[in-house]
Amino acid sequence: MTLYFHIDVNSAYLSWEAVSRLQHGDALDLRLIPSAVGGDPKSRHGIILAKSIPAKKYGITTGETLHEALEKCPHLLVVPPRYGLYMQASEAMHRIFLEVSPYVQRFSIDESFMMIPGSGVDYLRLGEDLKTRIREELGFTVNIGISSNKLLAKMASDFSKPDALHTLFPEEIPQKMWPLPVEDLFMVGRATRPKLKALGIHTIGDLAATPRSYLVHRLKSHGEMIWEFAHGLESSKIRMDQSAWSKGVGNGTTLPRDIDKPRDAFLYLLGLSESVALRLRLGQKLARVIMIRLKSSEFKSYTHQRTLLSPTDETPVIYETLKSLFMEAWRGESLRYLGVRLTGLSEPTPYQYTLFDSPEKESQRALDRQIDALRLRYGKNVIQRGVFLHKRVKPLIGGVGEEDYLMMSSLL
DNA sequence: TCTGGGGTCCTAGGACCC
DNA sequence: TCTGGGGTCCTAGGACCC
């Protein structure tokens, strides 16, 4: 029988912070005290990203505001996130996985699936050895779930934490999975949960006992999917060699303060264009659809998009399109967030010039590439557009920092 | 000191073509 | 003047995940 493992780092960001600090001579282990990784409230990024187990005992939850967390636990130690460090830790763990099996799917920065082919494998031993190896070589703990498909392996890895190994084979479903609250099921989120409650469905077992046709009637294809999940039915394969994104790439940011002038919005859009276009070019893709996302100070979010005649990876084309999209979409209210997303991706070779492309097209692409090379070699701050001088807006906004460079560094 | 950022997939309506 | 159906593409919004 083919086996699937799901490996999940316990309190990932916080564990990695703790390990890094210990390695750099810090005597304090963040995992042993009430602590959290969180953003900066001054720039309106103040939410809890990860918490220690002692912090959890105070009722602190991921996603809540730092303000709320500090009310629950005034002596909570909060440290800022360092995404570059987390990418390194994730990479190191991934390299260990590949020594165990070539069939590894990275599901997120701290979760992976692994397929173990063949029969007669001592999977408990294999799992325990993997846990031990990660703990001894990398200094942090993981949960491992084992089953005959990815869904059940993922459900198993969530059972009890930390540093635990669980199985959830089909015959164990009634005993181990059906008693759990329905919101513990993968793909039952905060919108589906109340709908199910209204139907009298409170546990995963209740969901499994509900007629499939009834759920399809009420919840369409989503209902069908979660009914199958409740029965442990899932058969997707390991998806290998996936980049972090394959359908689209985006960057967005909550603004340090509300803005209500297009001129201010344009500066952020330029910074977002630079980072998203750089990522697109590093991934060697072109995009045909450009989308802007706006969020008002009242948290009302909306999007506007345009499909281009020919796909592009050029920063100026993306930026000019975004300005135009902004002017069409903006409802005149003050804005809290601006985001950019590029989809409709294609391969850039050979570049398809249209009849109307100007000769400057070639030189613009060459310029973009030279700037990319400089940023990769000397860091993202080595070169920036003049409009950002003496401004507080960053010339590259969003996740194009150490993390993406690290992802790409194996190519360079 | 209110509420992050980066993804995927699905649905529904309208345009457009045959 | 009115009446069709199917297929594809585009757009906007919403649900879910980490």
Coordinates of C-alpha atoms (C1' of nucleotides) in Angstrom, one line a residue:
Chain A
M1 CA 0.0 0.0 0.0
T2 CA 1.2 3.5 -0.8
L3 CA 1.6 5.7 2.2
Y4 CA 1.3 9.4 2.6
F5 CA 3.0 11.5 5.3
H6 CA 2.0 15.0 6.2
I7 CA 4.7 16.9 8.1
D8 CA 3.8 20.1 10.0
V9 CA 6.2 22.2 12.0
N10 CA 5.0 23.0 15.5
S11 CA 4.4 26.8 15.9
A12 CA 6.7 27.2 12.9
Y13 CA 7.6 30.9 13.0
L14 CA 8.0 30.9 16.7
S15 CA 10.0 27.7 16.8
W16 CA 12.4 29.0 14.1
E17 CA 12.8 32.2 16.0
A18 CA 13.6 30.3 19.2
V19 CA 16.1 28.0 17.5
S20 CA 17.9 30.9 15.7
R21 CA 18.2 32.9 19.0
L22 CA 19.5 29.9 20.9
Q23 CA 22.1 29.3 18.1
H24 CA 23.2 32.9 18.4
G25 CA 23.9 32.6 22.1
D26 CA 20.7 33.7 23.5
A27 CA 20.0 31.8 26.8
L28 CA 16.2 32.2 26.6
D29 CA 14.1 29.6 24.7
L30 CA 11.1 31.5 23.4
R31 CA 9.1 28.2 23.3
L32 CA 9.2 27.9 27.0
I33 CA 7.7 31.3 27.9
P34 CA 4.6 33.2 26.7
S35 CA 5.8 34.6 23.4
A36 CA 4.7 35.4 19.9
V37 CA 5.8 36.5 16.5
G38 CA 3.8 39.5 15.5
G39 CA 3.8 42.5 13.2
D40 CA 4.2 46.1 14.0
P41 CA 1.0 47.9 15.2
K42 CA 2.5 51.3 14.3
S43 CA 2.4 50.4 10.6
R44 CA -1.0 48.7 11.2
H45 CA 0.5 45.2 10.8
G46 CA -0.2 44.3 14.4
I47 CA -1.5 40.7 14.4
I48 CA -0.2 37.5 16.0
L49 CA 1.5 35.3 13.3
A50 CA 2.6 32.5 15.7
K51 CA 2.5 31.8 19.4
S52 CA 4.3 29.6 21.9
I53 CA 2.5 26.9 23.8
P54 CA 2.7 28.9 27.1
A55 CA 1.1 31.8 25.2
K56 CA -1.7 29.6 23.9
K57 CA -2.5 28.8 27.6
Y58 CA -3.5 32.4 28.0
G59 CA -6.0 32.0 25.2
I60 CA -3.9 33.8 22.6
T61 CA -4.8 32.9 19.0
T62 CA -3.2 33.3 15.7
G63 CA -4.6 36.2 13.7
E64 CA -5.8 38.3 16.7
T65 CA -4.4 41.8 17.2
L66 CA -1.4 42.3 19.4
H67 CA -3.6 44.6 21.4
E68 CA -6.0 41.8 22.3
A69 CA -3.1 39.4 23.0
L70 CA -1.5 41.8 25.3
E71 CA -4.7 42.3 27.2
K72 CA -4.8 38.5 27.8
C73 CA -1.2 38.3 28.7
P74 CA 0.5 41.7 29.5
H75 CA 4.0 40.1 29.8
L76 CA 3.8 38.4 26.4
L77 CA 7.1 38.7 24.6
V78 CA 6.5 39.7 21.0
V79 CA 9.2 39.5 18.4
P80 CA 9.0 40.8 14.8
P81 CA 8.9 38.3 11.9
R82 CA 12.0 37.5 9.8
Y83 CA 10.8 35.7 6.7
G84 CA 14.3 35.2 5.3
L85 CA 15.1 33.1 8.3
Y86 CA 11.9 31.0 8.0
M87 CA 12.7 30.3 4.3
Q88 CA 16.1 29.0 5.3
A89 CA 14.7 26.7 8.0
S90 CA 12.0 25.5 5.6
E91 CA 14.7 24.8 3.0
A92 CA 16.8 22.8 5.4
M93 CA 13.9 20.7 6.4
H94 CA 13.0 20.1 2.7
R95 CA 16.5 18.8 2.0
I96 CA 16.0 16.2 4.7
F97 CA 12.7 15.1 3.3
L98 CA 14.2 14.6 -0.1
E99 CA 16.7 12.1 1.4
V100 CA 13.7 10.0 2.6
S101 CA 11.6 10.1 -0.5
P102 CA 11.8 11.9 -3.9
Y103 CA 8.0 12.3 -3.8
V104 CA 7.7 15.5 -1.7
Q105 CA 5.1 18.2 -2.1
R106 CA 5.6 21.5 -0.4
F107 CA 2.2 22.6 0.8
S108 CA 3.4 25.8 2.5
I109 CA 6.5 27.2 4.2
D110 CA 6.0 24.8 7.1
E111 CA 3.9 21.9 5.7
S112 CA 4.8 19.2 3.3
F113 CA 3.4 15.9 2.0
M114 CA 5.5 12.9 1.3
M115 CA 4.6 9.7 -0.6
I116 CA 6.3 6.5 0.4
P117 CA 5.8 3.9 -2.3
G118 CA 5.8 0.1 -1.9
S119 CA 4.6 -2.2 0.8
G120 CA 6.0 -3.7 3.9
V121 CA 7.4 -0.3 5.1
D122 CA 7.8 0.1 8.8
Y123 CA 6.1 3.5 8.6
L124 CA 6.0 4.2 12.3
R125 CA 9.8 3.7 12.5
L126 CA 10.3 5.8 9.4
G127 CA 8.2 8.6 10.9
E128 CA 9.9 8.5 14.3
D129 CA 13.3 8.5 12.7
L130 CA 12.3 11.6 10.6
K131 CA 11.1 13.4 13.6
T132 CA 14.2 12.6 15.5
R133 CA 16.4 13.7 12.7
I134 CA 14.7 17.1 12.3
R135 CA 14.9 17.7 16.0
E136 CA 18.5 16.7 16.4
E137 CA 19.8 18.4 13.2
L138 CA 17.6 21.4 13.0
G139 CA 16.5 21.9 16.6
F140 CA 12.7 22.1 16.2
T141 CA 9.9 19.6 16.4
V142 CA 7.3 18.6 13.9
N143 CA 4.0 16.6 13.9
I144 CA 3.7 13.8 11.4
G145 CA 0.4 12.3 10.2
I146 CA 0.4 9.0 8.3
S147 CA -2.3 7.5 6.2
S148 CA -3.3 6.1 2.8
N149 CA -4.1 9.5 1.3
K150 CA -3.1 13.1 1.7
L151 CA -6.3 14.3 3.3
L152 CA -6.2 11.7 6.1
A153 CA -2.5 12.3 6.6
K154 CA -3.1 16.0 7.1
M155 CA -6.0 15.4 9.5
A156 CA -3.8 13.0 11.5
S157 CA -0.9 15.5 11.8
D158 CA -3.3 17.9 13.6
F159 CA -4.5 15.5 16.3
S160 CA -2.3 16.3 19.3
K161 CA 0.7 18.6 19.4
P162 CA 3.6 19.1 19.7
D163 CA 6.2 16.6 18.6
A164 CA 3.7 13.8 17.9
L165 CA 3.1 11.1 15.3
H166 CA -0.4 9.9 14.5
T167 CA -2.0 7.6 12.0
L168 CA -5.5 7.9 10.6
F169 CA -6.1 4.9 8.4
P170 CA -9.6 4.4 6.9
E171 CA -10.6 1.9 9.5
E172 CA -9.7 4.4 12.2
I173 CA -12.0 7.2 10.9
P174 CA -15.1 6.5 13.0
Q175 CA -13.1 6.4 16.2
K176 CA -10.5 9.1 15.6
M177 CA -12.1 11.6 13.2
W178 CA -15.9 11.5 13.4
P179 CA -16.1 12.8 17.0
L180 CA -14.2 16.0 16.1
P181 CA -16.1 19.3 15.6
V182 CA -16.9 19.8 12.0
E183 CA -14.8 22.9 11.6
D184 CA -11.7 20.7 12.2
L185 CA -12.2 19.2 8.8
F186 CA -10.0 20.5 6.1
M187 CA -12.0 23.0 3.9
V188 CA -14.6 23.7 6.5
G189 CA -13.9 27.4 7.3
R190 CA -15.7 30.2 9.0
A191 CA -18.3 30.6 6.2
T192 CA -19.2 26.9 6.0
R193 CA -19.3 26.2 9.7
P194 CA -22.4 28.2 10.5
K195 CA -24.2 26.8 7.4
L196 CA -23.5 23.3 8.6
K197 CA -24.5 24.2 12.2
A198 CA -27.8 25.5 10.9
L199 CA -28.4 22.1 9.3
G200 CA -27.7 20.4 12.7
I201 CA -24.3 19.2 11.6
H202 CA -21.9 19.7 14.5
T203 CA -19.3 16.9 14.1
I204 CA -17.4 15.4 11.2
G205 CA -19.4 12.3 12.0
D206 CA -22.7 14.2 11.6
L207 CA -21.4 15.4 8.2
A208 CA -20.5 11.8 7.2
A209 CA -24.0 10.7 8.2
T210 CA -25.8 13.3 6.1
P211 CA -27.0 12.2 2.7
R212 CA -24.5 13.3 0.0
S213 CA -27.3 14.5 -2.3
Y214 CA -28.6 16.8 0.5
L215 CA -25.2 18.5 0.9
V216 CA -24.8 18.9 -2.9
H217 CA -28.2 20.5 -3.0
R218 CA -27.3 22.9 -0.2
L219 CA -23.6 23.6 -0.8
K220 CA -23.0 22.6 -4.4
S221 CA -19.6 21.2 -5.3
H222 CA -18.2 22.3 -2.0
G223 CA -20.8 20.2 -0.2
E224 CA -19.8 17.2 -2.3
M225 CA -16.1 17.7 -1.5
I226 CA -16.5 18.0 2.3
W227 CA -18.9 15.0 2.4
E228 CA -16.2 12.9 0.7
F229 CA -13.5 14.3 3.1
A230 CA -15.7 13.3 6.0
H231 CA -15.6 9.8 4.7
G232 CA -11.8 10.0 4.1
L233 CA -12.3 9.9 0.4
E234 CA -9.5 11.8 -1.4
S235 CA -7.1 10.6 -4.1
S236 CA -4.9 13.5 -5.3
K237 CA -1.3 12.8 -6.2
I238 CA 1.9 14.4 -4.8
R239 CA 2.6 17.5 -6.9
M240 CA 6.3 17.9 -7.2
D241 CA 8.5 20.7 -8.5
Q242 CA 5.9 23.2 -7.8
S243 CA 7.1 26.8 -7.4
A244 CA 5.4 28.8 -4.7
W245 CA 3.0 30.1 -7.3
S246 CA 2.0 28.7 -10.7
K247 CA -1.3 30.3 -11.5
G248 CA -0.5 33.9 -10.5
V249 CA 1.7 36.1 -8.5
G250 CA 0.7 39.0 -6.3
N251 CA 1.9 41.5 -3.7
G252 CA -0.1 43.8 -1.6
T253 CA 0.2 45.9 1.6
T254 CA -1.7 47.5 4.3
L255 CA -0.8 51.2 4.1
P256 CA 0.8 52.8 7.2
R257 CA -2.1 55.3 7.1
D258 CA -5.2 55.7 5.0
I259 CA -4.7 57.5 1.7
D260 CA -7.2 59.4 -0.3
K261 CA -5.2 60.9 -3.2
P262 CA -4.4 59.1 -6.5
R263 CA -0.9 60.5 -6.4
D264 CA -0.2 58.7 -3.1
A265 CA -1.8 55.5 -4.4
F266 CA 0.4 55.6 -7.5
L267 CA 3.6 55.6 -5.5
Y268 CA 2.5 52.4 -3.7
L269 CA 1.4 50.9 -7.0
L270 CA 4.8 51.6 -8.4
G271 CA 6.5 49.9 -5.5
L272 CA 4.1 46.9 -5.9
S273 CA 4.7 46.8 -9.6
E274 CA 8.4 46.6 -9.1
S275 CA 8.3 43.7 -6.7
V276 CA 5.6 41.7 -8.5
A277 CA 7.2 42.2 -11.9
L278 CA 10.6 41.2 -10.5
R279 CA 9.1 38.0 -9.2
L280 CA 7.4 37.3 -12.5
R281 CA 10.7 37.7 -14.4
L282 CA 12.6 35.6 -11.9
G283 CA 10.0 32.9 -12.4
Q284 CA 10.4 33.4 -16.2
K285 CA 6.8 34.0 -16.9
L286 CA 4.6 36.5 -18.7
A287 CA 1.2 37.7 -17.4
R288 CA -1.8 38.6 -19.5
V289 CA -4.2 39.6 -16.7
I290 CA -3.5 42.5 -14.3
M291 CA -5.7 42.9 -11.2
I292 CA -5.8 45.6 -8.6
R293 CA -7.3 45.1 -5.1
L294 CA -8.4 48.0 -3.0
K295 CA -9.6 47.9 0.6
S296 CA -11.3 50.9 2.1
S297 CA -10.7 52.1 5.6
E298 CA -14.1 50.4 6.4
F299 CA -12.5 47.1 5.3
K300 CA -14.6 46.8 2.2
S301 CA -12.5 45.1 -0.4
Y302 CA -13.0 45.1 -4.2
T303 CA -11.0 44.3 -7.3
H304 CA -10.7 45.4 -10.9
Q305 CA -8.8 43.6 -13.7
R306 CA -7.9 43.9 -17.3
T307 CA -6.8 41.4 -19.8
L308 CA -3.9 42.7 -22.0
L309 CA -3.7 42.1 -25.8
S310 CA -0.3 40.6 -25.3
P311 CA 1.3 39.2 -22.1
T312 CA 4.0 41.2 -20.4
D313 CA 6.7 41.1 -17.8
E314 CA 7.6 44.8 -18.0
T315 CA 7.4 47.0 -14.9
P316 CA 6.3 50.1 -16.8
V317 CA 3.5 48.3 -18.6
I318 CA 2.2 46.8 -15.4
Y319 CA 2.5 50.1 -13.6
E320 CA 0.6 52.1 -16.3
T321 CA -2.1 49.5 -16.4
L322 CA -2.5 49.6 -12.6
K323 CA -2.8 53.4 -12.6
S324 CA -5.6 53.2 -15.2
L325 CA -7.3 50.4 -13.3
F326 CA -7.1 52.4 -10.1
M327 CA -8.8 55.4 -11.6
E328 CA -11.6 53.2 -13.0
A329 CA -12.1 51.3 -9.8
W330 CA -11.5 53.7 -7.0
R331 CA -14.8 54.7 -5.3
G332 CA -13.4 57.9 -3.8
E333 CA -13.2 56.6 -0.2
S334 CA -10.0 56.6 1.8
L335 CA -8.0 53.4 1.4
R336 CA -6.3 51.1 3.8
Y337 CA -4.8 48.5 1.5
L338 CA -3.6 48.2 -2.1
G339 CA -2.8 45.0 -3.8
V340 CA -1.6 43.8 -7.2
R341 CA -2.0 40.4 -8.8
L342 CA -0.8 39.0 -12.1
T343 CA -2.5 36.0 -13.6
G344 CA -3.0 34.3 -17.0
L345 CA 0.7 33.3 -16.9
S346 CA 2.6 31.9 -19.9
E347 CA 6.1 31.0 -20.9
P348 CA 8.1 34.0 -22.3
T349 CA 10.0 32.2 -25.1
P350 CA 9.9 33.2 -27.7
Y351 CA 8.6 36.6 -26.9
Q352 CA 5.6 37.4 -29.1
Y353 CA 5.9 40.9 -30.4
T354 CA 2.7 42.4 -31.7
L355 CA 2.4 44.6 -34.8
F356 CA 2.2 47.6 -32.6
D357 CA 5.1 47.1 -30.4
S358 CA 7.7 49.9 -30.6
P359 CA 11.4 49.3 -30.9
E360 CA 11.8 50.6 -27.4
K361 CA 10.1 47.3 -26.2
E362 CA 13.4 45.5 -26.6
S363 CA 15.4 48.0 -24.7
Q364 CA 12.9 48.3 -21.9
R365 CA 13.0 44.5 -21.4
A366 CA 16.8 44.7 -21.4
L367 CA 16.7 47.5 -18.8
D368 CA 14.4 45.5 -16.5
R369 CA 16.7 42.6 -16.7
Q370 CA 19.8 44.6 -15.9
I371 CA 18.1 46.1 -12.9
D372 CA 17.0 42.6 -11.7
A373 CA 20.6 41.4 -12.0
L374 CA 21.8 44.3 -9.9
R375 CA 19.2 43.7 -7.2
L376 CA 19.9 40.0 -7.1
R377 CA 23.6 40.6 -6.8
Y378 CA 23.8 43.5 -4.5
G379 CA 20.4 43.5 -2.7
K380 CA 17.1 45.0 -3.5
N381 CA 18.1 48.5 -2.3
V382 CA 21.1 48.9 -4.7
I383 CA 18.9 50.8 -7.2
Q384 CA 15.6 52.6 -6.9
R385 CA 13.5 55.0 -8.8
G386 CA 14.0 58.7 -8.2
V387 CA 10.3 59.2 -7.2
F388 CA 11.0 57.3 -4.0
L389 CA 13.7 59.6 -2.8
H390 CA 12.8 61.4 0.4
K391 CA 9.6 59.4 0.6
R392 CA 8.7 56.9 3.3
V393 CA 7.3 54.4 0.7
K394 CA 9.6 51.5 0.0
P395 CA 10.7 51.2 -3.6
L396 CA 9.9 47.5 -3.6
I397 CA 6.8 46.5 -1.6
G398 CA 6.1 43.0 -0.6
G399 CA 7.5 39.5 -0.5
V400 CA 10.4 39.9 -2.9
G401 CA 13.0 40.0 -0.2
E402 CA 15.3 37.4 1.0
E403 CA 12.7 34.7 0.7
D404 CA 12.3 34.8 -3.1
Y405 CA 16.0 35.3 -3.7
L406 CA 16.6 32.2 -1.6
M407 CA 14.1 30.2 -3.6
M408 CA 15.7 31.3 -6.8
S409 CA 19.3 31.1 -5.6
S410 CA 19.7 27.5 -6.7
L411 CA 19.1 28.6 -10.2
L412 CA 21.8 31.3 -10.2
Chain B
dT1 C1' -2.3 50.2 19.7
dC2 C1' -8.1 47.8 16.3
dT3 C1' -8.1 43.9 12.4
dG4 C1' -1.4 40.6 7.5
dG5 C1' 0.1 38.7 3.2
dG6 C1' 0.2 35.2 -0.4
dG7 C1' -2.1 31.8 -2.7
dT8 C1' -6.1 28.4 -5.3
dC9 C1' -10.6 27.2 -6.7
dC10 C1' -15.6 28.0 -7.7
dT11 C1' -19.7 30.6 -9.2
dA12 C1' -22.5 33.6 -11.7
dG13 C1' -23.5 36.9 -15.2
dG14 C1' -22.7 39.1 -19.5
dA15 C1' -20.5 39.4 -24.1
dC16 C1' -19.7 37.2 -28.2
dC17 C1' -19.8 33.6 -31.7
dC18 C1' -21.8 29.8 -34.3
Chain C
dT1 C1' -40.4 41.1 -34.6
dC2 C1' -39.6 37.2 -31.9
dT3 C1' -37.4 33.0 -30.5
dG4 C1' -33.3 29.0 -29.4
dG5 C1' -29.0 26.6 -27.4
dG6 C1' -24.0 25.7 -26.7
dG7 C1' -19.4 27.0 -26.0
dT8 C1' -15.7 30.2 -24.6
dC9 C1' -13.9 34.2 -22.6
dC10 C1' -13.9 37.9 -19.3
dT11 C1' -15.0 40.0 -14.9
dA12 C1' -16.2 40.4 -10.0
dG13 C1' -16.8 38.4 -5.8
dG14 C1' -16.4 34.9 -2.3
dA15 C1' -14.8 30.7 -0.1
dC16 C1' -11.0 28.2 1.5
dC17 C1' -5.9 27.3 2.8
dC18 C1' -1.3 28.4 5.3

